PDB file of C-alpha atoms and ligand atoms in Angstrom:
ATOM      1  CA  MET A1140     -33.971   2.294 -65.846  1.00 39.00           C
ATOM      2  CA  ASN A1141     -33.929   5.963 -65.174  1.00 43.00           C
ATOM      3  CA  GLU A1142     -34.816   6.240 -61.459  1.00 44.00           C
ATOM      4  CA  ARG A1143     -36.220   9.492 -60.232  1.00 45.00           C
ATOM      5  CA  ARG A1144     -34.230  10.630 -57.230  1.00 49.00           C
ATOM      6  CA  MET A1145     -35.942  12.199 -54.293  1.00 47.00           C
ATOM      7  CA  PRO A1146     -34.151  15.321 -53.095  1.00 46.00           C
ATOM      8  CA  SER A1147     -32.111  14.415 -50.011  1.00 45.00           C
ATOM      9  CA  PRO A1148     -33.129  16.112 -46.765  1.00 42.00           C
ATOM     10  CA  PRO A1149     -30.937  19.004 -45.686  1.00 40.00           C
ATOM     11  CA  ALA A1150     -27.959  17.851 -43.595  1.00 41.00           C
ATOM     12  CA  ASN A1151     -28.913  20.372 -40.945  1.00 44.00           C
ATOM     13  CA  PRO A1152     -32.648  20.731 -40.434  1.00 49.00           C
ATOM     14  CA  VAL A1153     -32.242  24.047 -38.627  1.00 59.00           C
ATOM     15  CA  ASP A1154     -33.592  26.801 -40.812  1.00 67.00           C
ATOM     16  CA  ALA A1155     -30.521  28.990 -40.548  1.00 69.00           C
ATOM     17  CA  THR A1156     -32.044  31.819 -42.541  1.00 74.00           C
ATOM     18  CA  SER A1157     -34.945  32.431 -40.210  1.00 91.00           C
ATOM     19  CA  TRP A1158     -32.843  32.093 -37.039  1.00 94.00           C
ATOM     20  CA  GLU A1159     -30.482  34.663 -38.519  1.00 92.00           C
ATOM     21  CA  SER A1160     -33.299  37.073 -39.259  1.00 92.00           C
ATOM     22  CA  ALA A1161     -34.474  36.736 -35.647  1.00 95.00           C
ATOM     23  CA  ALA A1162     -30.935  37.345 -34.426  1.00 97.00           C
ATOM     24  CA  ALA A1163     -30.754  40.480 -36.571  1.00 96.00           C
ATOM     25  CA  SER A1164     -33.496  41.966 -34.383  1.00 96.00           C
ATOM     26  CA  PHE A1165     -31.645  41.295 -31.093  1.00 98.00           C
ATOM     27  CA  PRO A1166     -30.614  44.417 -29.210  1.00 98.00           C
ATOM     28  CA  ASP A1167     -26.924  44.813 -28.372  1.00 98.00           C
ATOM     29  CA  PRO A1168     -25.065  42.912 -27.001  1.00 98.00           C
ATOM     30  CA  PHE A1169     -27.328  39.887 -27.523  1.00 98.00           C
ATOM     31  CA  ARG A1170     -26.145  37.480 -30.195  1.00 98.00           C
ATOM     32  CA  LEU A1171     -27.118  34.008 -31.295  1.00 98.00           C
ATOM     33  CA  ILE A1172     -25.490  30.632 -31.700  1.00 97.00           C
ATOM     34  CA  VAL A1173     -27.482  27.701 -33.069  1.00 96.00           C
ATOM     35  CA  ARG A1174     -26.995  24.003 -32.382  1.00 96.00           C
ATOM     36  CA  ASP A1175     -28.680  21.339 -34.434  1.00 95.00           C
ATOM     37  CA  ARG A1176     -28.785  19.056 -31.410  1.00 96.00           C
ATOM     38  CA  CYS A1177     -27.637  19.155 -27.796  1.00 96.00           C
ATOM     39  CA  THR A1178     -28.558  17.446 -24.542  1.00 98.00           C
ATOM     40  CA  SER A1179     -29.624  20.620 -22.734  1.00 98.00           C
ATOM     41  CA  THR A1180     -29.162  24.189 -23.953  1.00 98.00           C
ATOM     42  CA  ASN A1181     -28.683  25.215 -20.303  1.00 98.00           C
ATOM     43  CA  ASP A1182     -25.794  22.747 -19.868  1.00 98.00           C
ATOM     44  CA  GLU A1183     -24.202  23.654 -23.192  1.00 98.00           C
ATOM     45  CA  LEU A1184     -24.386  27.381 -22.477  1.00 98.00           C
ATOM     46  CA  ARG A1185     -23.060  26.906 -18.943  1.00 98.00           C
ATOM     47  CA  ARG A1186     -19.952  25.262 -20.437  1.00 98.00           C
ATOM     48  CA  LEU A1187     -19.517  28.241 -22.758  1.00 98.00           C
ATOM     49  CA  GLY A1188     -20.025  30.604 -19.822  1.00 98.00           C
ATOM     50  CA  GLU A1189     -17.318  28.817 -17.831  1.00 98.00           C
ATOM     51  CA  ASP A1190     -15.014  29.403 -20.806  1.00 98.00           C
ATOM     52  CA  GLY A1191     -15.784  33.129 -20.630  1.00 98.00           C
ATOM     53  CA  ALA A1192     -18.722  33.537 -23.064  1.00 98.00           C
ATOM     54  CA  PRO A1193     -20.086  37.075 -22.848  1.00 98.00           C
ATOM     55  CA  HIS A1194     -23.263  38.546 -21.412  1.00 98.00           C
ATOM     56  CA  GLY A1195     -26.099  38.237 -23.909  1.00 98.00           C
ATOM     57  CA  LEU A1196     -25.068  35.007 -25.620  1.00 98.00           C
ATOM     58  CA  VAL A1197     -28.213  33.157 -26.757  1.00 98.00           C
ATOM     59  CA  LEU A1198     -28.105  29.449 -27.579  1.00 98.00           C
ATOM     60  CA  VAL A1199     -30.982  27.874 -29.476  1.00 98.00           C
ATOM     61  CA  ALA A1200     -31.189  24.187 -30.408  1.00 97.00           C
ATOM     62  CA  HIS A1201     -33.304  22.488 -33.008  1.00 95.00           C
ATOM     63  CA  GLU A1202     -33.337  19.331 -30.912  1.00 96.00           C
ATOM     64  CA  GLN A1203     -32.732  18.913 -27.204  1.00 98.00           C
ATOM     65  CA  THR A1204     -32.180  15.299 -26.154  1.00 97.00           C
ATOM     66  CA  GLY A1205     -31.900  15.746 -22.368  1.00 97.00           C
ATOM     67  CA  GLY A1206     -33.865  18.900 -21.618  1.00 98.00           C
ATOM     68  CA  ARG A1207     -34.336  19.571 -17.914  1.00 97.00           C
ATOM     69  CA  GLY A1208     -37.124  21.257 -16.025  1.00 96.00           C
ATOM     70  CA  ARG A1209     -37.309  22.299 -12.391  1.00 91.00           C
ATOM     71  CA  ARG A1210     -36.441  19.735  -9.726  1.00 87.00           C
ATOM     72  CA  GLY A1211     -34.682  17.574 -12.329  1.00 88.00           C
ATOM     73  CA  ALA A1212     -37.867  16.739 -14.229  1.00 93.00           C
ATOM     74  CA  PRO A1213     -37.383  16.013 -17.936  1.00 96.00           C
ATOM     75  CA  TRP A1214     -38.530  18.735 -20.328  1.00 97.00           C
ATOM     76  CA  HIS A1215     -40.495  17.498 -23.324  1.00 95.00           C
ATOM     77  CA  SER A1216     -39.685  19.156 -26.635  1.00 97.00           C
ATOM     78  CA  VAL A1217     -40.123  18.199 -30.279  1.00 96.00           C
ATOM     79  CA  PRO A1218     -37.879  19.517 -33.074  1.00 95.00           C
ATOM     80  CA  GLY A1219     -39.668  22.111 -35.161  1.00 93.00           C
ATOM     81  CA  GLU A1220     -42.516  22.406 -32.639  1.00 96.00           C
ATOM     82  CA  SER A1221     -40.798  23.622 -29.488  1.00 96.00           C
ATOM     83  CA  LEU A1222     -38.549  26.593 -28.895  1.00 97.00           C
ATOM     84  CA  VAL A1223     -35.691  25.584 -26.593  1.00 98.00           C
ATOM     85  CA  VAL A1224     -33.341  28.419 -25.807  1.00 98.00           C
ATOM     86  CA  SER A1225     -30.923  29.521 -23.121  1.00 98.00           C
ATOM     87  CA  ILE A1226     -29.589  33.006 -22.537  1.00 99.00           C
ATOM     88  CA  LEU A1227     -26.405  33.808 -20.675  1.00 98.00           C
ATOM     89  CA  LEU A1228     -26.599  36.884 -18.470  1.00 98.00           C
ATOM     90  CA  ARG A1229     -23.916  38.520 -16.368  1.00 98.00           C
ATOM     91  CA  PRO A1230     -26.152  40.796 -14.280  1.00 98.00           C
ATOM     92  CA  ALA A1231     -24.699  43.873 -12.618  1.00 96.00           C
ATOM     93  CA  GLU A1232     -27.026  43.287  -9.648  1.00 97.00           C
ATOM     94  CA  PRO A1233     -25.996  41.194  -6.602  1.00 97.00           C
ATOM     95  CA  VAL A1234     -26.363  37.390  -6.925  1.00 97.00           C
ATOM     96  CA  ALA A1235     -29.031  37.445  -4.202  1.00 96.00           C
ATOM     97  CA  LEU A1236     -31.330  39.208  -6.688  1.00 96.00           C
ATOM     98  CA  TRP A1237     -30.767  36.787  -9.564  1.00 97.00           C
ATOM     99  CA  PRO A1238     -33.722  34.522  -8.679  1.00 94.00           C
ATOM    100  CA  ARG A1239     -35.839  37.487  -9.848  1.00 95.00           C
ATOM    101  CA  LEU A1240     -34.665  36.635 -13.373  1.00 97.00           C
ATOM    102  CA  SER A1241     -37.337  33.904 -13.360  1.00 96.00           C
ATOM    103  CA  LEU A1242     -40.013  36.578 -13.119  1.00 96.00           C
ATOM    104  CA  ALA A1243     -38.253  38.708 -15.760  1.00 97.00           C
ATOM    105  CA  ALA A1244     -38.098  35.723 -18.125  1.00 98.00           C
ATOM    106  CA  GLY A1245     -41.730  34.800 -17.458  1.00 97.00           C
ATOM    107  CA  LEU A1246     -42.750  38.327 -18.309  1.00 97.00           C
ATOM    108  CA  ALA A1247     -40.623  38.271 -21.464  1.00 98.00           C
ATOM    109  CA  VAL A1248     -42.534  35.186 -22.639  1.00 98.00           C
ATOM    110  CA  ALA A1249     -45.876  36.726 -21.667  1.00 98.00           C
ATOM    111  CA  ASP A1250     -44.962  39.981 -23.441  1.00 97.00           C
ATOM    112  CA  ALA A1251     -43.980  38.001 -26.558  1.00 98.00           C
ATOM    113  CA  ALA A1252     -47.251  36.044 -26.406  1.00 98.00           C
ATOM    114  CA  ASN A1253     -49.101  39.351 -26.284  1.00 97.00           C
ATOM    115  CA  ASP A1254     -47.460  40.291 -29.612  1.00 97.00           C
ATOM    116  CA  PHE A1255     -49.016  37.128 -31.067  1.00 97.00           C
ATOM    117  CA  GLY A1256     -52.438  37.996 -29.640  1.00 97.00           C
ATOM    118  CA  ILE A1257     -52.274  35.541 -26.745  1.00 98.00           C
ATOM    119  CA  ARG A1258     -52.998  36.482 -23.133  1.00 97.00           C
ATOM    120  CA  ALA A1259     -50.487  34.414 -21.169  1.00 98.00           C
ATOM    121  CA  LEU A1260     -50.298  34.414 -17.381  1.00 98.00           C
ATOM    122  CA  ILE A1261     -47.428  33.841 -14.992  1.00 97.00           C
ATOM    123  CA  LYS A1262     -47.922  30.977 -12.610  1.00 95.00           C
ATOM    124  CA  TRP A1263     -45.524  32.143  -9.911  1.00 94.00           C
ATOM    125  CA  PRO A1264     -42.637  31.761  -9.962  1.00 89.00           C
ATOM    126  CA  ASN A1265     -41.751  30.468 -13.414  1.00 89.00           C
ATOM    127  CA  ASP A1266     -44.440  28.764 -15.439  1.00 96.00           C
ATOM    128  CA  ILE A1267     -46.394  30.348 -18.242  1.00 98.00           C
ATOM    129  CA  TRP A1268     -50.015  29.429 -18.405  1.00 98.00           C
ATOM    130  CA  ILE A1269     -52.717  30.002 -20.948  1.00 98.00           C
ATOM    131  CA  GLY A1270     -56.001  29.414 -19.199  1.00 95.00           C
ATOM    132  CA  ARG A1271     -55.079  26.631 -16.781  1.00 93.00           C
ATOM    133  CA  ARG A1272     -52.580  24.873 -19.022  1.00 97.00           C
ATOM    134  CA  LYS A1273     -48.820  25.245 -19.145  1.00 98.00           C
ATOM    135  CA  ALA A1274     -47.425  26.630 -22.399  1.00 98.00           C
ATOM    136  CA  ALA A1275     -43.863  27.385 -21.330  1.00 98.00           C
ATOM    137  CA  GLY A1276     -41.394  26.805 -18.530  1.00 98.00           C
ATOM    138  CA  ILE A1277     -38.359  28.649 -17.259  1.00 98.00           C
ATOM    139  CA  LEU A1278     -35.269  27.283 -15.562  1.00 97.00           C
ATOM    140  CA  VAL A1279     -32.825  29.862 -14.202  1.00 97.00           C
ATOM    141  CA  GLU A1280     -29.510  28.482 -13.004  1.00 97.00           C
ATOM    142  CA  ALA A1281     -26.703  30.489 -11.429  1.00 97.00           C
ATOM    143  CA  ALA A1282     -23.012  29.760 -11.961  1.00 97.00           C
ATOM    144  CA  ALA A1283     -19.841  31.608 -11.002  1.00 96.00           C
ATOM    145  CA  GLY A1284     -20.306  35.122 -12.356  1.00 97.00           C
ATOM    146  CA  PHE A1285     -23.226  34.409 -14.646  1.00 98.00           C
ATOM    147  CA  ALA A1286     -26.776  33.085 -14.832  1.00 98.00           C
ATOM    148  CA  ILE A1287     -28.347  30.877 -17.464  1.00 98.00           C
ATOM    149  CA  VAL A1288     -31.979  31.611 -18.278  1.00 98.00           C
ATOM    150  CA  GLY A1289     -33.445  28.529 -19.950  1.00 98.00           C
ATOM    151  CA  ILE A1290     -36.789  28.887 -21.678  1.00 98.00           C
ATOM    152  CA  GLY A1291     -38.905  26.171 -23.273  1.00 98.00           C
ATOM    153  CA  ILE A1292     -42.047  27.189 -25.187  1.00 98.00           C
ATOM    154  CA  ASN A1293     -44.580  24.849 -26.778  1.00 98.00           C
ATOM    155  CA  ILE A1294     -45.212  26.593 -30.056  1.00 97.00           C
ATOM    156  CA  ASN A1295     -46.433  24.352 -32.857  1.00 96.00           C
ATOM    157  CA  SER A1296     -47.388  21.225 -30.879  1.00 96.00           C
ATOM    158  CA  SER A1297     -50.735  19.686 -31.841  1.00 96.00           C
ATOM    159  CA  GLY A1298     -50.837  17.419 -28.799  1.00 96.00           C
ATOM    160  CA  PHE A1299     -48.783  16.059 -25.909  1.00 97.00           C
ATOM    161  CA  PRO A1300     -47.838  12.592 -24.679  1.00 96.00           C
ATOM    162  CA  GLY A1301     -48.873  10.947 -21.390  1.00 96.00           C
ATOM    163  CA  GLU A1302     -49.977  13.102 -18.510  1.00 94.00           C
ATOM    164  CA  LEU A1303     -48.925  16.274 -20.343  1.00 96.00           C
ATOM    165  CA  ALA A1304     -52.012  15.733 -22.493  1.00 97.00           C
ATOM    166  CA  ASP A1305     -54.122  16.966 -19.552  1.00 96.00           C
ATOM    167  CA  THR A1306     -51.918  19.828 -18.408  1.00 96.00           C
ATOM    168  CA  ALA A1307     -50.009  21.319 -21.346  1.00 98.00           C
ATOM    169  CA  THR A1308     -50.980  23.552 -24.225  1.00 98.00           C
ATOM    170  CA  SER A1309     -49.193  25.180 -27.135  1.00 98.00           C
ATOM    171  CA  MET A1310     -49.425  28.469 -28.979  1.00 97.00           C
ATOM    172  CA  LYS A1311     -50.749  26.582 -31.994  1.00 97.00           C
ATOM    173  CA  LEU A1312     -53.550  25.007 -29.959  1.00 98.00           C
ATOM    174  CA  GLU A1313     -54.467  28.432 -28.576  1.00 97.00           C
ATOM    175  CA  LEU A1314     -54.187  30.367 -31.852  1.00 96.00           C
ATOM    176  CA  GLY A1315     -55.391  27.679 -34.228  1.00 96.00           C
ATOM    177  CA  ALA A1316     -52.381  28.364 -36.441  1.00 95.00           C
ATOM    178  CA  GLU A1317     -48.670  27.737 -36.561  1.00 95.00           C
ATOM    179  CA  THR A1318     -46.242  30.548 -35.835  1.00 96.00           C
ATOM    180  CA  SER A1319     -42.538  30.903 -36.508  1.00 95.00           C
ATOM    181  CA  LEU A1320     -40.172  29.663 -33.789  1.00 96.00           C
ATOM    182  CA  ALA A1321     -37.655  32.263 -34.956  1.00 96.00           C
ATOM    183  CA  ALA A1322     -40.207  35.072 -34.593  1.00 96.00           C
ATOM    184  CA  TRP A1323     -40.867  33.929 -31.001  1.00 97.00           C
ATOM    185  CA  LEU A1324     -37.137  33.844 -30.347  1.00 98.00           C
ATOM    186  CA  GLY A1325     -36.715  37.425 -31.557  1.00 97.00           C
ATOM    187  CA  ALA A1326     -39.612  38.645 -29.423  1.00 98.00           C
ATOM    188  CA  VAL A1327     -38.576  36.787 -26.252  1.00 98.00           C
ATOM    189  CA  VAL A1328     -34.945  37.924 -26.430  1.00 98.00           C
ATOM    190  CA  GLY A1329     -36.028  41.505 -27.114  1.00 98.00           C
ATOM    191  CA  TYR A1330     -38.318  41.560 -24.077  1.00 98.00           C
ATOM    192  CA  LEU A1331     -35.835  39.755 -21.839  1.00 98.00           C
ATOM    193  CA  ALA A1332     -33.205  42.334 -22.766  1.00 98.00           C
ATOM    194  CA  ALA A1333     -35.565  45.011 -21.445  1.00 98.00           C
ATOM    195  CA  ARG A1334     -36.785  43.068 -18.388  1.00 98.00           C
ATOM    196  CA  HIS A1335     -33.602  41.564 -16.947  1.00 98.00           C
ATOM    197  CA  VAL A1336     -32.287  44.992 -15.968  1.00 98.00           C
ATOM    198  CA  GLN A1337     -35.374  45.452 -13.770  1.00 98.00           C
ATOM    199  CA  ILE A1338     -34.285  42.983 -11.062  1.00 98.00           C
ATOM    200  CA  GLY A1339     -32.615  45.802  -9.075  1.00 97.00           C
ATOM    201  CA  SER A1340     -33.931  49.334  -8.711  1.00 97.00           C
ATOM    202  CA  GLY A1341     -36.484  48.710 -11.468  1.00 97.00           C
ATOM    203  CA  PHE A1342     -38.062  45.810  -9.588  1.00 98.00           C
ATOM    204  CA  PRO A1343     -41.280  47.706  -8.657  1.00 98.00           C
ATOM    205  CA  VAL A1344     -41.987  48.210 -12.372  1.00 98.00           C
ATOM    206  CA  LEU A1345     -41.330  44.533 -13.113  1.00 98.00           C
ATOM    207  CA  LEU A1346     -43.530  43.501 -10.176  1.00 97.00           C
ATOM    208  CA  ASP A1347     -46.437  45.620 -11.363  1.00 97.00           C
ATOM    209  CA  ALA A1348     -46.353  43.773 -14.669  1.00 97.00           C
ATOM    210  CA  VAL A1349     -46.124  40.395 -12.894  1.00 97.00           C
ATOM    211  CA  ARG A1350     -49.076  41.274 -10.634  1.00 97.00           C
ATOM    212  CA  ASP A1351     -51.069  42.198 -13.719  1.00 97.00           C
ATOM    213  CA  ARG A1352     -50.437  38.733 -15.167  1.00 97.00           C
ATOM    214  CA  CYS A1353     -50.459  36.611 -12.016  1.00 97.00           C
ATOM    215  CA  ALA A1354     -52.357  33.355 -12.597  1.00 97.00           C
ATOM    216  CA  LEU A1355     -52.590  32.609  -8.866  1.00 96.00           C
ATOM    217  CA  THR A1356     -54.042  35.751  -7.291  1.00 97.00           C
ATOM    218  CA  GLY A1357     -57.421  34.930  -5.755  1.00 97.00           C
ATOM    219  CA  ARG A1358     -56.867  31.173  -6.169  1.00 97.00           C
ATOM    220  CA  ARG A1359     -56.782  28.548  -3.433  1.00 97.00           C
ATOM    221  CA  VAL A1360     -53.490  26.654  -3.556  1.00 96.00           C
ATOM    222  CA  ILE A1361     -51.348  24.088  -1.785  1.00 95.00           C
ATOM    223  CA  LEU A1362     -47.551  24.190  -1.792  1.00 93.00           C
ATOM    224  CA  ASP A1363     -44.500  22.976   0.081  1.00 90.00           C
ATOM    225  CA  SER A1364     -42.401  25.836   1.421  1.00 88.00           C
ATOM    226  CA  ALA A1365     -39.389  26.037   3.741  1.00 84.00           C
ATOM    227  CA  ALA A1366     -41.960  26.383   6.533  1.00 81.00           C
ATOM    228  CA  GLY A1367     -43.700  23.151   5.503  1.00 89.00           C
ATOM    229  CA  ARG A1368     -46.898  22.448   3.609  1.00 92.00           C
ATOM    230  CA  LEU A1369     -49.172  25.462   3.295  1.00 92.00           C
ATOM    231  CA  THR A1370     -52.744  25.719   2.083  1.00 94.00           C
ATOM    232  CA  GLY A1371     -54.447  29.033   1.508  1.00 96.00           C
ATOM    233  CA  THR A1372     -55.682  31.685  -0.864  1.00 97.00           C
ATOM    234  CA  VAL A1373     -53.135  33.733  -2.790  1.00 96.00           C
ATOM    235  CA  THR A1374     -53.712  37.414  -2.109  1.00 96.00           C
ATOM    236  CA  GLY A1375     -50.911  38.735  -4.321  1.00 96.00           C
ATOM    237  CA  ILE A1376     -47.199  39.231  -4.672  1.00 95.00           C
ATOM    238  CA  ALA A1377     -45.186  41.116  -2.060  1.00 95.00           C
ATOM    239  CA  ASP A1378     -42.686  43.884  -2.820  1.00 95.00           C
ATOM    240  CA  ASP A1379     -39.786  41.397  -2.662  1.00 93.00           C
ATOM    241  CA  GLY A1380     -41.471  39.058  -5.169  1.00 93.00           C
ATOM    242  CA  ALA A1381     -42.748  36.573  -2.559  1.00 92.00           C
ATOM    243  CA  LEU A1382     -46.137  34.925  -3.005  1.00 94.00           C
ATOM    244  CA  VAL A1383     -48.537  36.126  -0.313  1.00 95.00           C
ATOM    245  CA  LEU A1384     -50.797  33.426   1.038  1.00 95.00           C
ATOM    246  CA  ASP A1385     -53.765  33.848   3.334  1.00 95.00           C
ATOM    247  CA  THR A1386     -53.748  30.628   5.375  1.00 94.00           C
ATOM    248  CA  ASP A1387     -55.901  29.411   8.266  1.00 87.00           C
ATOM    249  CA  HIS A1388     -53.005  30.502  10.487  1.00 89.00           C
ATOM    250  CA  GLY A1389     -52.647  34.002   9.058  1.00 91.00           C
ATOM    251  CA  LYS A1390     -50.713  35.620   6.238  1.00 89.00           C
ATOM    252  CA  ARG A1391     -47.554  33.913   4.995  1.00 89.00           C
ATOM    253  CA  ASN A1392     -45.018  35.240   2.488  1.00 91.00           C
ATOM    254  CA  VAL A1393     -43.527  32.391   0.489  1.00 88.00           C
ATOM    255  CA  ILE A1394     -40.204  33.112  -1.186  1.00 82.00           C
ATOM    256  CA  GLN A1395     -39.523  29.617  -2.506  1.00 80.00           C
ATOM    257  CA  ALA A1396     -41.851  26.709  -2.957  1.00 79.00           C
ATOM    258  CA  SER A1397     -42.223  23.395  -4.683  1.00 77.00           C
ATOM    259  CA  GLU A1398     -44.912  23.040  -7.332  1.00 82.00           C
ATOM    260  CA  VAL A1399     -47.848  25.283  -6.459  1.00 91.00           C
ATOM    261  CA  ARG A1400     -51.047  23.298  -7.041  1.00 93.00           C
ATOM    262  CA  LEU A1401     -54.468  24.865  -7.520  1.00 95.00           C
ATOM    263  CA  LEU A1402     -57.227  23.588  -5.265  1.00 95.00           C
ATOM    264  CA  ASP A1403     -60.099  25.328  -7.044  1.00 89.00           C
TER     265      ASP A1403
HETATM  266  C1  BTN B 164     -39.888  23.866 -15.988  1.00 73.47           C
HETATM  267  O1  BTN B 164     -41.011  24.286 -16.268  1.00 73.47           O
HETATM  268  O2  BTN B 164     -39.744  22.928 -15.193  1.00 73.47           O
HETATM  269  C2  BTN B 164     -38.702  24.517 -16.627  1.00 73.47           C
HETATM  270  C3  BTN B 164     -38.491  24.046 -18.040  1.00 73.47           C
HETATM  271  C4  BTN B 164     -37.293  24.667 -18.703  1.00 73.47           C
HETATM  272  C5  BTN B 164     -37.003  24.049 -20.046  1.00 73.47           C
HETATM  273  C6  BTN B 164     -35.954  24.795 -20.798  1.00 73.47           C
HETATM  274  S1  BTN B 164     -35.826  24.268 -22.483  1.00 73.47           S
HETATM  275  C7  BTN B 164     -34.365  25.177 -22.691  1.00 73.47           C
HETATM  276  C8  BTN B 164     -33.567  25.016 -21.413  1.00 73.47           C
HETATM  277  N1  BTN B 164     -32.752  23.816 -21.449  1.00 73.47           N
HETATM  278  C9  BTN B 164     -33.107  22.925 -20.538  1.00 73.47           C
HETATM  279  O3  BTN B 164     -32.579  21.800 -20.362  1.00 73.47           O
HETATM  280  N2  BTN B 164     -34.157  23.393 -19.823  1.00 73.47           N
HETATM  281  C10 BTN B 164     -34.533  24.721 -20.264  1.00 73.47           C
END
C-alpha cells in the first residue's frame, strides 16, 4: 500500500528567519543568539557573560523550562506564545545605579507596546501592566562587571493556568489578534538600547517617561519595605527613582519593596 507520509515537523521549531530579521534591526552593538530550549535565559546568558560575552548580547529562547521571576518565583511561559529574552549589558555607570535598569527595561517594553497600539503601564519597579493585569515581567540581575536584563512578555497567550488566570493578560487578549514575537523582540531591544544609557546623567528624562506611565500614582497600596510594612497612597516617583508613599505617619520614600499590592 502506498502510504501518504505526513511532513515531519521541523527539528528546530524556532523560526530562524523571523528572529534573524528582528536581529537585523538591532542597533550596534546588539546582536542575537537563539536557543531552542534552555532552563532560564538569564542563567544561560550569565554563563556566557562570565566567559566574557560582550555588551549587547541578546539571548532569546523558544522554550524556557526553568524560567525565574522575582523572589525565586517560577515564570510561566509557553513556546510560541511568550517572548523570553535576556540582554547582557556592561553599563558604563556605577554598579549602584544598575537597579535603574529595571525601570529602563520596563519603559522599553511599554514603548514597544505603544508601537503595537497598546497603552502599557509600569507597576513600579518592574512589572508591566495593561489595565490591572500583568502582561510582562522584568528580572535584572547583576554579576561581576555586567548585568543581565531578563524580560518575559505574554504575547500570544489566549489564557493562563491557575491563579494567573485572574491576574495575567497577554498582548493577544488586549489586541484581539496575534503579533509576531520577533517583531516584539526587535522593538524591545531597540528601545532598551536607547533607554539603558539613561540610568546616569539622563535619569531625569527616563524618570519623566516612567512617571507618565506609572500604574501606581494615586493608588492606595500595601508593601513590605526595609522599614517594615507600609500602607499608603502613592504620590509619585522621587528623583532617585524611589516610590513616594503618603502614609498615616507621613511621607515615605521606598527604594526597594516586596510585591506592591493595590488596596483599591
Ligand atoms: C517577574 O515578574 O517576577 C520577573 C519575570 C522575569 C521573567 C524573564 S523570562 C526571561 C528571563 N529568564 C528568566 O528566567 N526570567 C526572565
